[in-house]
């Protein structure tokens, strides 16, 4: 959830650190800081608020250095104060930045207090700084001190360390949180996300669980969790700098909403090229894995969980396989009954979502060896831990509220559904051709939905003064109602809840009045008449309705019933198309309320802590 960047070079690295932190702002944070060695002393500047405030302070104080580390913090242990901001320093001699949570920090704090260390913050990170310093006092060099310290930590961490006493190297280590090393010419870098160092290099090494790395100007040495030197593959990142720039758009969320036709087309490109659904799309072993499964278990969090809920309808109706969908943070802590013939599907935009990663580990410990990851970030942790993988080619998503990652997850899950149906004898050649044709036309249908934006802006202005909203859907569109409610509350701060429309009369109807707008996802499907009956229940209580329908759904408009129609019903892929209007509604409602659309309060993009 936080961001790390570090650099060692023959040039001034302060601009590199600050630019890197700016590129990590999308991950969510509430304070920022850097620590550098300027040739004479270890200097630090920290500020609550935006990176720009910290940048101004660094410039005012004339910061220049050839080695340093930086951090954006999202508060966990301790409030949002400058004292709790990273980097943390021990005795003016070494500085540490840290992502993750140290579970035994209280035990270590007591031990260090007894050893004479004083604490200036409420954070678990300061424990790491003092612990490394303590090991240095025992005669260990910086690398060995870091390796000794991390073996005494329980929890998740990605750390970067610099020392006044060893100014020609920085040390990095990770367990449970992402961290990579960037390779330059006569300079090297560390970062929690490749976007932080793209301006300097595209060549990166992804550190594995338990790795430590010694980074100097000339070389990088990596050691495994046992302290043995190990070679890690060098990757060339395909993330483009253009994808990290706003271009003509006002916000990244707006840009990413409008990138969805292209993102969907890229995600299904292999299917279109193949002209058929094939297990090979998911990996070399996929055909044998898929052929032997008896069901599907989906594990995910947040928006990815709603994508999984949508897939459950598809998998059971089309592939004829039982499908369970669970919130990863709940699954990992319950006594689950394992069925090794289930396919475990994990869904994560970042591939680093801690709860999902831990749920996957738990599933594997129960004997589940048939695993598939659906992810947007190549070589991230969850795909690397999975037997099979399908990458959604959405490109970099900067806005905290997921948009194109969600819709590309949906088309990946539909591709999985059709492939499973085909392998299990549930998909005729005629139906396969129909599904291929539907996917081929999907980017165009999404663009048609984007063209509804002017009408949706009018609705958003009516939503802006509201404090609460209800979203309703039925069947496969109920998860889209859930996603619409989530988007609205994430970025506009309007409290929103979603229900299956048939549940309205079982309690939520008590909330309906003229001040409670009700959004209904109502395409022309087998449940349309049921939805119309539910709408009558709302109208009878004086509620104001906002209905997303299809061109031929035959909804009558009135003073209390507002209808926006997508150009045509797209059949089984309708949830993808109907995700677009609810994204636009949330975005424009947030604009009207003046909130920070790309960086909503209290939230982070990559959730790498519990």
Coordinates of C-alpha atoms in Angstrom, one line a residue:
X1 CA 0.0 0.0 0.0
X2 CA 3.0 2.2 0.6
X3 CA 5.7 3.0 -1.9
X4 CA 9.5 2.5 -1.8
X5 CA 12.2 3.9 -4.1
X6 CA 16.0 3.9 -3.6
X7 CA 18.9 4.9 -5.8
X8 CA 22.7 4.8 -5.8
X9 CA 24.5 6.6 -8.6
X10 CA 27.3 9.0 -9.6
X11 CA 24.7 11.7 -10.1
X12 CA 22.3 13.5 -7.7
X13 CA 19.6 11.0 -6.9
X14 CA 17.3 13.4 -5.0
X15 CA 15.3 14.2 -8.2
X16 CA 15.1 10.4 -9.0
X17 CA 13.7 9.7 -5.5
X18 CA 11.2 12.5 -5.7
X19 CA 10.0 11.7 -9.2
X20 CA 9.7 8.0 -8.2
X21 CA 7.6 8.9 -5.2
X22 CA 5.3 11.0 -7.4
X23 CA 4.8 8.0 -9.7
X24 CA 3.9 5.9 -6.6
X25 CA 1.3 8.4 -5.4
X26 CA -1.5 6.4 -7.0
X27 CA -0.9 3.6 -4.5
X28 CA -2.3 5.7 -1.7
X29 CA -0.4 7.4 1.1
X30 CA -0.7 10.1 3.7
X31 CA 2.9 11.1 4.3
X32 CA 6.2 11.1 2.4
X33 CA 9.9 11.3 3.1
X34 CA 13.5 10.8 1.9
X35 CA 16.8 10.1 3.6
X36 CA 20.1 10.6 1.8
X37 CA 23.8 10.6 2.6
X38 CA 25.3 13.8 1.3
X39 CA 29.0 12.8 1.8
X40 CA 29.1 14.2 5.3
X41 CA 25.9 13.2 7.1
X42 CA 22.7 11.3 6.8
X43 CA 19.9 13.8 6.1
X44 CA 16.2 13.3 6.2
X45 CA 13.1 15.3 5.3
X46 CA 9.5 14.2 5.9
X47 CA 6.1 15.7 5.6
X48 CA 2.5 14.7 6.0
X49 CA 0.3 15.3 3.0
X50 CA 1.5 15.2 -0.6
X51 CA 4.9 14.4 -2.0
X52 CA 5.1 18.0 -3.4
X53 CA 5.2 19.4 0.1
X54 CA 8.1 17.2 1.0
X55 CA 9.8 18.1 -2.3
X56 CA 9.5 21.8 -1.5
X57 CA 11.2 21.2 1.9
X58 CA 14.0 19.2 0.3
X59 CA 14.7 21.9 -2.2
X60 CA 14.6 24.6 0.5
X61 CA 17.2 22.7 2.5
X62 CA 19.4 22.1 -0.5
X63 CA 19.3 18.3 -0.5
X64 CA 21.9 16.7 -2.9
X65 CA 23.3 13.2 -2.6
X66 CA 24.4 10.1 -4.6
X67 CA 22.7 7.5 -2.5
X68 CA 19.3 7.6 -0.8
X69 CA 15.9 6.1 -0.1
X70 CA 12.3 7.4 -0.2
X71 CA 8.9 6.4 0.9
X72 CA 5.2 7.2 0.7
X73 CA 3.4 5.9 3.9
X74 CA -0.2 4.7 4.4
X75 CA -0.7 4.8 8.1
X76 CA -1.1 1.4 10.0
X77 CA 0.9 1.6 13.3
X78 CA 0.5 5.1 14.6
X79 CA -1.3 8.1 13.2
X80 CA -0.6 10.5 10.3
X81 CA 2.2 12.5 11.9
X82 CA 5.6 13.6 10.7
X83 CA 7.2 11.6 13.5
X84 CA 5.6 8.4 12.2
X85 CA 6.5 9.1 8.5
X86 CA 9.3 7.2 6.9
X87 CA 12.3 7.0 6.6
X88 CA 13.2 6.0 10.2
X89 CA 16.7 6.6 11.5
X90 CA 18.7 4.9 14.2
X91 CA 21.3 7.0 16.1
X92 CA 21.8 9.1 13.0
X93 CA 23.7 6.3 11.4
X94 CA 21.2 4.3 9.3
X95 CA 17.8 4.9 7.7
X96 CA 15.1 2.4 6.8
X97 CA 11.9 2.5 4.7
X98 CA 9.4 -0.3 5.1
X99 CA 6.2 -1.6 3.5
X100 CA 4.2 -4.2 5.4
X101 CA 3.4 -5.0 9.0
X102 CA 5.8 -6.5 11.6
X103 CA 3.6 -8.7 13.8
X104 CA 6.2 -9.1 16.6
X105 CA 7.1 -5.5 16.8
X106 CA 6.0 -5.1 20.4
X107 CA 8.2 -7.9 21.6
X108 CA 11.2 -6.5 19.6
X109 CA 10.5 -3.0 21.0
X110 CA 10.7 -4.2 24.6
X111 CA 13.9 -6.0 23.8
X112 CA 15.4 -2.9 22.2
X113 CA 14.2 -0.6 25.0
X114 CA 16.1 -2.8 27.4
X115 CA 19.2 -2.5 25.2
X116 CA 19.1 1.3 25.5
X117 CA 17.3 2.3 22.4
X118 CA 14.8 5.2 22.5
X119 CA 11.7 5.4 20.2
X120 CA 10.5 8.5 18.6
X121 CA 7.5 7.1 16.7
X122 CA 4.6 4.7 17.2
X123 CA 5.5 2.6 14.1
X124 CA 6.6 -1.0 13.8
X125 CA 9.2 0.3 11.2
X126 CA 11.4 2.0 13.8
X127 CA 11.9 -1.4 15.4
X128 CA 13.6 -2.5 12.2
X129 CA 16.0 0.4 12.1
X130 CA 17.1 -0.1 15.7
X131 CA 17.3 -3.9 15.3
X132 CA 19.7 -3.5 12.3
X133 CA 21.7 -0.9 14.2
X134 CA 21.9 -3.3 17.2
X135 CA 23.4 -6.0 15.0
X136 CA 25.9 -3.6 13.5
X137 CA 27.0 -2.8 17.1
X138 CA 27.8 -6.5 17.4
X139 CA 30.3 -6.2 14.6
X140 CA 28.2 -7.1 11.5
X141 CA 28.5 -5.1 8.3
X142 CA 25.3 -3.6 6.9
X143 CA 24.4 -6.6 4.7
X144 CA 24.9 -9.1 7.5
X145 CA 23.0 -6.9 10.0
X146 CA 20.0 -6.7 7.7
X147 CA 20.0 -10.4 7.1
X148 CA 20.3 -11.1 10.9
X149 CA 17.5 -8.6 11.7
X150 CA 15.0 -9.9 9.2
X151 CA 15.3 -13.4 10.5
X152 CA 14.0 -12.0 13.8
X153 CA 11.0 -10.4 12.3
X154 CA 7.6 -12.0 12.0
X155 CA 5.2 -10.6 9.4
X156 CA 5.4 -9.0 6.0
X157 CA 8.0 -6.5 4.9
X158 CA 9.8 -4.9 2.0
X159 CA 12.7 -2.7 3.2
X160 CA 15.5 -0.6 1.9
X161 CA 18.4 0.5 4.1
X162 CA 21.2 3.1 3.8
X163 CA 24.0 3.7 6.2
X164 CA 26.3 6.7 6.9
X165 CA 29.1 4.2 7.7
X166 CA 28.7 2.3 4.4
X167 CA 27.7 5.0 1.9
X168 CA 28.6 3.0 -1.2
X169 CA 25.8 0.5 -1.1
X170 CA 22.2 0.1 -0.1
X171 CA 20.5 -3.1 1.1
X172 CA 17.0 -4.3 0.3
X173 CA 15.0 -7.3 1.6
X174 CA 11.5 -8.6 1.1
X175 CA 9.1 -11.1 2.6
X176 CA 5.4 -11.0 1.6
X177 CA 5.6 -7.5 0.1
X178 CA 6.8 -6.7 -3.5
X179 CA 10.2 -5.3 -4.1
X180 CA 12.4 -5.1 -7.2
X181 CA 15.9 -4.0 -8.2
X182 CA 16.4 -1.8 -11.2
X183 CA 19.6 -2.1 -13.2
X184 CA 21.2 0.9 -14.8
X185 CA 24.6 1.9 -16.3
X186 CA 26.8 2.8 -13.4
X187 CA 23.7 3.2 -11.2
X188 CA 21.1 0.9 -9.7
X189 CA 17.8 1.3 -8.0
X190 CA 15.2 -0.4 -5.7
X191 CA 11.5 0.1 -5.8
X192 CA 8.2 -1.4 -4.8
X193 CA 6.7 -0.8 -8.2
X194 CA 8.5 -0.6 -11.6
X195 CA 6.7 2.7 -12.4
X196 CA 8.9 4.4 -9.8
X197 CA 12.1 3.8 -11.8
X198 CA 10.9 3.7 -15.4
X199 CA 12.5 7.1 -16.1
X200 CA 15.9 5.5 -15.3
X201 CA 15.7 1.9 -16.4
X202 CA 13.4 -0.9 -17.7
X203 CA 15.7 -3.7 -16.6
X204 CA 14.5 -5.2 -13.3
X205 CA 15.0 -8.1 -11.0
X206 CA 12.0 -9.2 -9.0
X207 CA 13.2 -10.3 -5.5
X208 CA 11.7 -13.5 -4.3
X209 CA 10.4 -14.4 -0.8
X210 CA 13.2 -14.1 1.8
X211 CA 15.7 -12.5 -0.6
X212 CA 18.1 -9.7 0.4
X213 CA 20.0 -7.7 -2.2
X214 CA 23.2 -5.7 -2.0
X215 CA 23.0 -2.8 -4.4
X216 CA 26.0 -0.7 -5.4
X217 CA 26.7 1.5 -8.4
X218 CA 28.5 -1.3 -10.3
X219 CA 26.6 -4.4 -9.4
X220 CA 23.7 -6.1 -7.6
X221 CA 24.1 -9.3 -5.5
X222 CA 21.1 -11.2 -4.4
X223 CA 21.0 -13.7 -1.5
X224 CA 18.2 -16.2 -0.7
X225 CA 16.5 -16.6 2.7
X226 CA 19.4 -18.8 3.8
X227 CA 22.0 -16.1 2.9
X228 CA 23.4 -18.0 -0.1
X229 CA 24.2 -16.1 -3.3
X230 CA 21.6 -16.7 -5.9
X231 CA 20.9 -15.6 -9.5
X232 CA 17.6 -14.1 -10.3
X233 CA 16.3 -13.5 -13.8
X234 CA 16.5 -10.0 -15.4
X235 CA 13.2 -8.9 -16.9
X236 CA 12.6 -6.0 -19.3
X237 CA 9.5 -4.1 -18.3
X238 CA 6.9 -3.4 -21.0
X239 CA 5.1 -0.7 -18.9
X240 CA 5.2 2.5 -21.0
X241 CA 5.8 6.0 -19.6
X242 CA 2.8 7.1 -21.7
X243 CA 0.5 4.9 -19.7
X244 CA 1.6 6.8 -16.6
X245 CA 0.8 10.2 -18.0
X246 CA -2.7 11.8 -18.1
X247 CA -2.6 13.1 -21.6
X248 CA -5.8 15.0 -22.5
X249 CA -7.8 13.6 -19.5
X250 CA -8.6 15.3 -16.3
X251 CA -8.0 12.3 -14.1
X252 CA -6.4 8.9 -14.5
X253 CA -9.8 7.3 -13.6
X254 CA -11.4 9.1 -16.5
X255 CA -8.5 8.1 -18.8
X256 CA -8.8 4.4 -17.7
X257 CA -12.5 4.3 -18.1
X258 CA -12.1 5.5 -21.7
X259 CA -9.2 3.0 -22.4
X260 CA -11.5 0.0 -21.8
X261 CA -12.3 -0.7 -25.5
X262 CA -8.6 -1.0 -26.2
X263 CA -7.9 -2.9 -23.0
X264 CA -10.6 -5.5 -23.7
X265 CA -9.5 -5.9 -27.3
X266 CA -5.9 -6.5 -26.1
X267 CA -7.0 -9.0 -23.5
X268 CA -9.0 -11.1 -26.0
X269 CA -6.5 -10.7 -28.8
X270 CA -5.2 -14.3 -28.4
X271 CA -8.7 -15.7 -28.5
X272 CA -9.5 -13.7 -31.6
X273 CA -6.3 -14.8 -33.3
X274 CA -7.0 -18.4 -32.4
X275 CA -10.6 -18.2 -33.6
X276 CA -11.5 -20.6 -30.8
X277 CA -11.3 -21.2 -27.1
X278 CA -8.2 -23.1 -26.2
X279 CA -6.7 -24.3 -22.9
X280 CA -3.3 -23.3 -24.3
X281 CA -4.3 -19.7 -23.5
X282 CA -3.8 -20.5 -19.8
X283 CA -0.5 -22.3 -20.0
X284 CA 1.1 -25.5 -21.3
X285 CA -0.4 -27.7 -18.6
X286 CA -3.8 -26.2 -18.7
X287 CA -5.6 -28.8 -20.8
X288 CA -4.7 -31.7 -18.5
X289 CA -5.5 -29.5 -15.4
X290 CA -8.8 -28.4 -16.7
X291 CA -9.9 -31.8 -17.9
X292 CA -9.6 -33.3 -14.4
X293 CA -11.5 -30.7 -12.4
X294 CA -14.8 -31.1 -10.7
X295 CA -15.5 -27.5 -9.7
X296 CA -14.0 -24.0 -9.4
X297 CA -13.1 -22.1 -6.2
X298 CA -12.5 -18.3 -6.8
X299 CA -10.5 -16.3 -4.2
X300 CA -10.3 -12.5 -4.5
X301 CA -10.9 -9.2 -2.7
X302 CA -12.8 -6.0 -3.4
X303 CA -13.6 -5.4 -7.1
X304 CA -11.9 -8.6 -8.1
X305 CA -14.3 -10.4 -5.8
X306 CA -17.2 -8.9 -7.7
X307 CA -15.7 -10.1 -10.9
X308 CA -15.5 -13.6 -9.4
X309 CA -19.2 -13.4 -8.4
X310 CA -20.1 -12.6 -12.0
X311 CA -18.0 -15.6 -13.2
X312 CA -19.9 -17.9 -10.9
X313 CA -23.1 -17.3 -12.9
X314 CA -21.2 -18.0 -16.1
X315 CA -19.3 -21.1 -14.9
X316 CA -22.3 -22.8 -13.5
X317 CA -24.7 -21.9 -16.3
X318 CA -22.4 -22.4 -19.3
X319 CA -19.7 -24.9 -18.1
X320 CA -22.0 -26.8 -15.8
X321 CA -19.4 -26.9 -13.0
X322 CA -20.1 -25.9 -9.4
X323 CA -18.4 -22.7 -8.5
X324 CA -17.7 -21.1 -5.1
X325 CA -16.5 -17.5 -4.6
X326 CA -14.9 -16.4 -1.4
X327 CA -13.4 -13.2 0.0
X328 CA -9.7 -14.1 0.3
X329 CA -9.3 -12.5 3.7
X330 CA -12.1 -14.7 5.1
X331 CA -11.1 -17.9 3.4
X332 CA -7.5 -17.9 4.7
X333 CA -8.7 -17.9 8.3
X334 CA -11.4 -20.5 8.2
X335 CA -11.3 -24.3 8.4
X336 CA -12.0 -24.9 4.7
X337 CA -12.9 -28.4 3.5
X338 CA -10.5 -29.1 0.6
X339 CA -11.4 -30.8 -2.7
X340 CA -8.1 -31.2 -4.6
X341 CA -10.2 -31.7 -7.8
X342 CA -11.3 -28.1 -7.7
X343 CA -9.5 -25.4 -9.7
X344 CA -8.4 -22.6 -7.4
X345 CA -8.7 -19.3 -9.3
X346 CA -7.1 -16.2 -7.7
X347 CA -7.9 -12.8 -9.1
X348 CA -5.8 -9.7 -8.4
X349 CA -5.1 -6.6 -10.4
X350 CA -1.7 -6.1 -8.9
X351 CA -0.7 -9.7 -8.3
X352 CA 0.5 -8.6 -4.9
X353 CA -2.7 -8.4 -2.9
X354 CA -1.6 -9.9 0.4
X355 CA -4.9 -11.5 1.5
X356 CA -5.2 -13.2 -1.9
X357 CA -1.6 -14.3 -1.9
X358 CA -2.0 -15.8 1.6
X359 CA -5.3 -17.4 0.6
X360 CA -3.6 -19.1 -2.3
X361 CA -0.8 -20.4 0.0
X362 CA -3.5 -21.7 2.4
X363 CA -5.3 -23.5 -0.4
X364 CA -2.1 -25.1 -1.6
X365 CA -1.3 -26.2 2.0
X366 CA -4.7 -28.0 2.0
X367 CA -3.7 -30.0 -1.1
X368 CA -5.0 -27.8 -3.9
X369 CA -2.4 -28.1 -6.7
X370 CA -4.6 -27.0 -9.6
X371 CA -4.2 -23.2 -9.4
X372 CA -4.8 -20.4 -11.9
X373 CA -4.1 -16.7 -11.5
X374 CA -5.9 -14.0 -13.4
X375 CA -3.8 -10.9 -13.1
X376 CA -2.8 -7.6 -14.8
X377 CA 0.9 -7.5 -13.8
X378 CA 3.3 -10.0 -15.4
X379 CA 5.8 -11.7 -13.0
X380 CA 4.0 -10.5 -9.9
X381 CA 3.9 -12.7 -6.8
X382 CA 0.5 -14.4 -7.3
X383 CA 1.1 -15.5 -10.9
X384 CA 4.5 -16.8 -10.0
X385 CA 2.9 -18.9 -7.2
X386 CA 0.3 -20.3 -9.5
X387 CA 0.4 -23.3 -11.9
X388 CA -1.5 -21.5 -14.6
X389 CA -1.9 -17.8 -15.5
X390 CA -4.0 -15.6 -17.7
X391 CA -2.8 -12.0 -18.0
X392 CA -5.4 -9.3 -18.5
X393 CA -3.7 -6.8 -20.8
X394 CA -5.3 -3.7 -19.3
X395 CA -2.0 -1.8 -19.0
X396 CA -1.0 0.3 -16.0
X397 CA -4.0 1.3 -13.9
X398 CA -3.2 4.4 -11.8
X399 CA -6.6 5.4 -10.4
X400 CA -7.2 3.8 -7.0
X401 CA -10.8 2.9 -8.0
X402 CA -10.4 0.0 -10.5
X403 CA -12.1 0.3 -13.9
X404 CA -10.4 -1.3 -16.8
X405 CA -8.8 -3.9 -14.6
X406 CA -12.3 -5.0 -13.6
X407 CA -13.7 -5.3 -17.1
X408 CA -10.7 -7.1 -18.4
X409 CA -11.0 -9.5 -15.5
X410 CA -14.6 -10.2 -16.6
X411 CA -13.6 -11.0 -20.2
X412 CA -10.7 -13.2 -18.9
X413 CA -13.2 -15.1 -16.7
X414 CA -15.6 -15.5 -19.6
X415 CA -12.8 -16.9 -21.7
X416 CA -12.1 -19.4 -18.8
X417 CA -15.8 -20.3 -18.7
X418 CA -16.0 -21.0 -22.4
X419 CA -12.8 -23.0 -22.3
X420 CA -13.9 -25.1 -19.4
X421 CA -17.3 -25.7 -21.1
X422 CA -15.6 -26.8 -24.3
X423 CA -13.3 -29.2 -22.5
X424 CA -16.2 -30.7 -20.5
X425 CA -18.4 -31.2 -23.6
X426 CA -20.8 -28.4 -22.7
X427 CA -20.0 -26.0 -25.6
X428 CA -21.2 -26.9 -29.1
X429 CA -19.3 -25.5 -32.2
X430 CA -22.3 -23.3 -32.9
X431 CA -22.3 -21.8 -29.4
X432 CA -18.5 -21.4 -29.5
X433 CA -18.8 -19.4 -32.7
X434 CA -21.5 -17.3 -31.1
X435 CA -19.4 -16.5 -28.1
X436 CA -16.3 -15.7 -30.2
X437 CA -18.5 -13.3 -32.2
X438 CA -19.8 -11.7 -29.0
X439 CA -16.3 -11.1 -27.8
X440 CA -15.3 -9.7 -31.2
X441 CA -18.0 -7.1 -31.0
X442 CA -17.5 -6.3 -27.2
X443 CA -15.0 -3.4 -27.6
X444 CA -17.5 -1.7 -29.9
X445 CA -20.4 -2.2 -27.5
X446 CA -18.2 -0.8 -24.6
X447 CA -17.5 2.3 -26.7
X448 CA -21.3 2.7 -27.3
X449 CA -21.7 2.6 -23.5
X450 CA -19.0 5.3 -23.1
X451 CA -21.0 7.5 -25.5
X452 CA -23.7 7.7 -22.8
X453 CA -21.4 9.9 -20.8
X454 CA -23.3 13.2 -21.5
X455 CA -26.6 11.7 -20.2
X456 CA -24.8 10.3 -17.1
X457 CA -23.3 13.6 -16.2
X458 CA -26.9 14.9 -15.8
X459 CA -27.6 12.1 -13.4
X460 CA -24.4 12.7 -11.5
X461 CA -25.5 16.3 -10.7
X462 CA -28.6 15.0 -9.1
X463 CA -26.6 12.5 -7.1
X464 CA -24.0 15.0 -5.8
X465 CA -26.1 16.4 -2.9
X466 CA -27.2 12.9 -1.7
X467 CA -25.8 11.1 1.2
X468 CA -27.1 7.6 0.5
X469 CA -27.9 5.4 -2.5
X470 CA -29.2 1.9 -3.3
X471 CA -28.1 -0.2 -6.2
X472 CA -30.2 -3.1 -7.4
X473 CA -29.6 -5.9 -9.9
X474 CA -30.6 -9.5 -10.5
X475 CA -28.8 -12.6 -11.6
X476 CA -25.5 -12.0 -13.3
X477 CA -26.1 -8.3 -13.0
X478 CA -26.3 -8.3 -9.2
X479 CA -22.4 -8.2 -8.9
X480 CA -22.5 -5.2 -11.3
X481 CA -24.8 -3.4 -8.8
X482 CA -22.3 -4.3 -6.1
X483 CA -19.5 -2.9 -8.1
X484 CA -21.5 0.3 -8.9
X485 CA -22.1 0.9 -5.2
X486 CA -18.5 0.3 -4.4
X487 CA -17.3 2.8 -7.0
X488 CA -19.7 5.5 -5.8
X489 CA -18.7 5.2 -2.1
X490 CA -15.0 4.9 -3.0
X491 CA -14.6 8.2 -4.8
X492 CA -17.7 10.3 -4.0
X493 CA -18.0 9.3 -0.4
X494 CA -21.7 8.8 -0.8
X495 CA -22.8 5.8 1.3
X496 CA -24.1 3.2 -1.2
X497 CA -25.3 -0.4 -0.8
X498 CA -26.3 -3.0 -3.3
X499 CA -28.9 -5.7 -3.1
X500 CA -30.3 -8.4 -5.3
X501 CA -33.6 -6.7 -6.4
X502 CA -35.7 -9.6 -5.1
X503 CA -34.3 -8.9 -1.6
X504 CA -35.7 -5.4 -1.5
X505 CA -38.9 -6.4 0.2
X506 CA -37.0 -8.4 2.8
X507 CA -35.6 -5.3 4.6
X508 CA -33.9 -2.6 2.5
X509 CA -37.2 -1.2 1.3
X510 CA -37.5 0.4 4.7
X511 CA -34.7 2.8 3.6
X512 CA -36.5 4.0 0.5
X513 CA -37.8 7.6 0.4
X514 CA -37.5 10.6 -1.8
X515 CA -34.0 11.3 -0.5
X516 CA -32.6 7.9 -1.4
X517 CA -31.8 7.5 -5.1
X518 CA -32.1 3.9 -6.4
X519 CA -30.0 2.7 -9.3
X520 CA -31.2 -0.3 -11.2
X521 CA -29.2 -2.5 -13.6
X522 CA -32.0 -3.7 -15.9
X523 CA -30.9 -5.2 -19.2
X524 CA -33.3 -7.2 -21.3
X525 CA -32.8 -10.7 -20.0
X526 CA -34.9 -13.5 -18.4
X527 CA -35.3 -11.6 -15.2
X528 CA -36.3 -8.3 -16.7
X529 CA -40.0 -8.6 -15.7
X530 CA -39.0 -9.5 -12.2
X531 CA -36.9 -6.3 -12.0
X532 CA -39.8 -4.3 -13.3
X533 CA -41.9 -5.6 -10.4
X534 CA -39.2 -4.6 -7.9
X535 CA -39.1 -1.1 -9.5
X536 CA -42.8 -0.7 -8.8
X537 CA -42.1 -1.4 -5.1
X538 CA -39.7 1.5 -5.0
X539 CA -42.1 3.8 -6.9
X540 CA -44.9 3.1 -4.5
X541 CA -42.6 4.3 -1.6
X542 CA -41.8 7.6 -3.3
X543 CA -38.3 6.6 -4.3
X544 CA -36.5 8.1 -7.3
X545 CA -35.3 5.6 -9.8
X546 CA -32.2 5.7 -12.1
X547 CA -32.5 2.8 -14.5
X548 CA -29.7 1.5 -16.8
X549 CA -31.6 -0.5 -19.4
X550 CA -31.2 -1.7 -23.0
X551 CA -32.7 -0.1 -26.1
X552 CA -35.6 -2.6 -26.2
X553 CA -36.3 -3.0 -22.5
X554 CA -39.5 -0.9 -22.8
X555 CA -39.2 1.2 -19.6
X556 CA -41.5 4.1 -19.3
X557 CA -39.9 7.4 -18.0
X558 CA -41.6 9.7 -15.6
X559 CA -40.7 12.4 -13.1
X560 CA -39.5 9.7 -10.6
X561 CA -38.1 7.2 -13.1
X562 CA -35.1 8.2 -15.2
X563 CA -33.9 5.8 -17.9
X564 CA -30.6 5.6 -19.8
X565 CA -30.5 2.9 -22.5
X566 CA -27.4 1.2 -23.9
X567 CA -27.7 0.9 -27.7
X568 CA -28.4 -2.9 -27.8
X569 CA -28.4 -5.9 -25.5
X570 CA -25.2 -7.9 -25.9
X571 CA -26.4 -11.2 -24.4
X572 CA -24.2 -13.1 -22.1
X573 CA -21.5 -10.4 -22.0
X574 CA -24.0 -7.7 -20.8
X575 CA -22.3 -7.4 -17.4
X576 CA -19.2 -6.0 -19.0
X577 CA -21.1 -3.4 -20.9
X578 CA -23.3 -2.4 -17.9
X579 CA -20.1 -1.9 -15.8
X580 CA -19.3 1.2 -17.8
X581 CA -22.3 3.4 -16.9
X582 CA -21.9 2.8 -13.2
X583 CA -18.2 3.7 -13.4
X584 CA -19.1 7.0 -15.2
X585 CA -21.9 7.7 -12.7
X586 CA -19.4 7.4 -9.8
X587 CA -16.7 9.4 -11.6
X588 CA -19.0 12.4 -12.4
X589 CA -20.7 12.3 -9.0
X590 CA -17.3 12.6 -7.4
X591 CA -16.4 15.5 -9.8
X592 CA -19.6 17.3 -8.8
X593 CA -18.7 16.8 -5.1
X594 CA -15.1 18.0 -5.6
X595 CA -13.4 14.9 -4.1
X596 CA -9.9 13.7 -5.0
X597 CA -11.0 11.1 -7.7
X598 CA -7.6 9.4 -8.2
X599 CA -6.6 9.4 -4.6
X600 CA -9.7 8.8 -2.4
X601 CA -9.2 9.3 1.3
X602 CA -8.0 6.3 3.4
X603 CA -7.6 4.0 0.4
X604 CA -4.6 2.5 -1.4
X605 CA -4.2 0.9 -4.8
X606 CA -2.1 -2.2 -4.0
X607 CA -3.3 -3.6 -0.7
X608 CA -0.2 -5.4 0.6
X609 CA -1.1 -5.5 4.3
X610 CA -3.9 -7.2 6.2

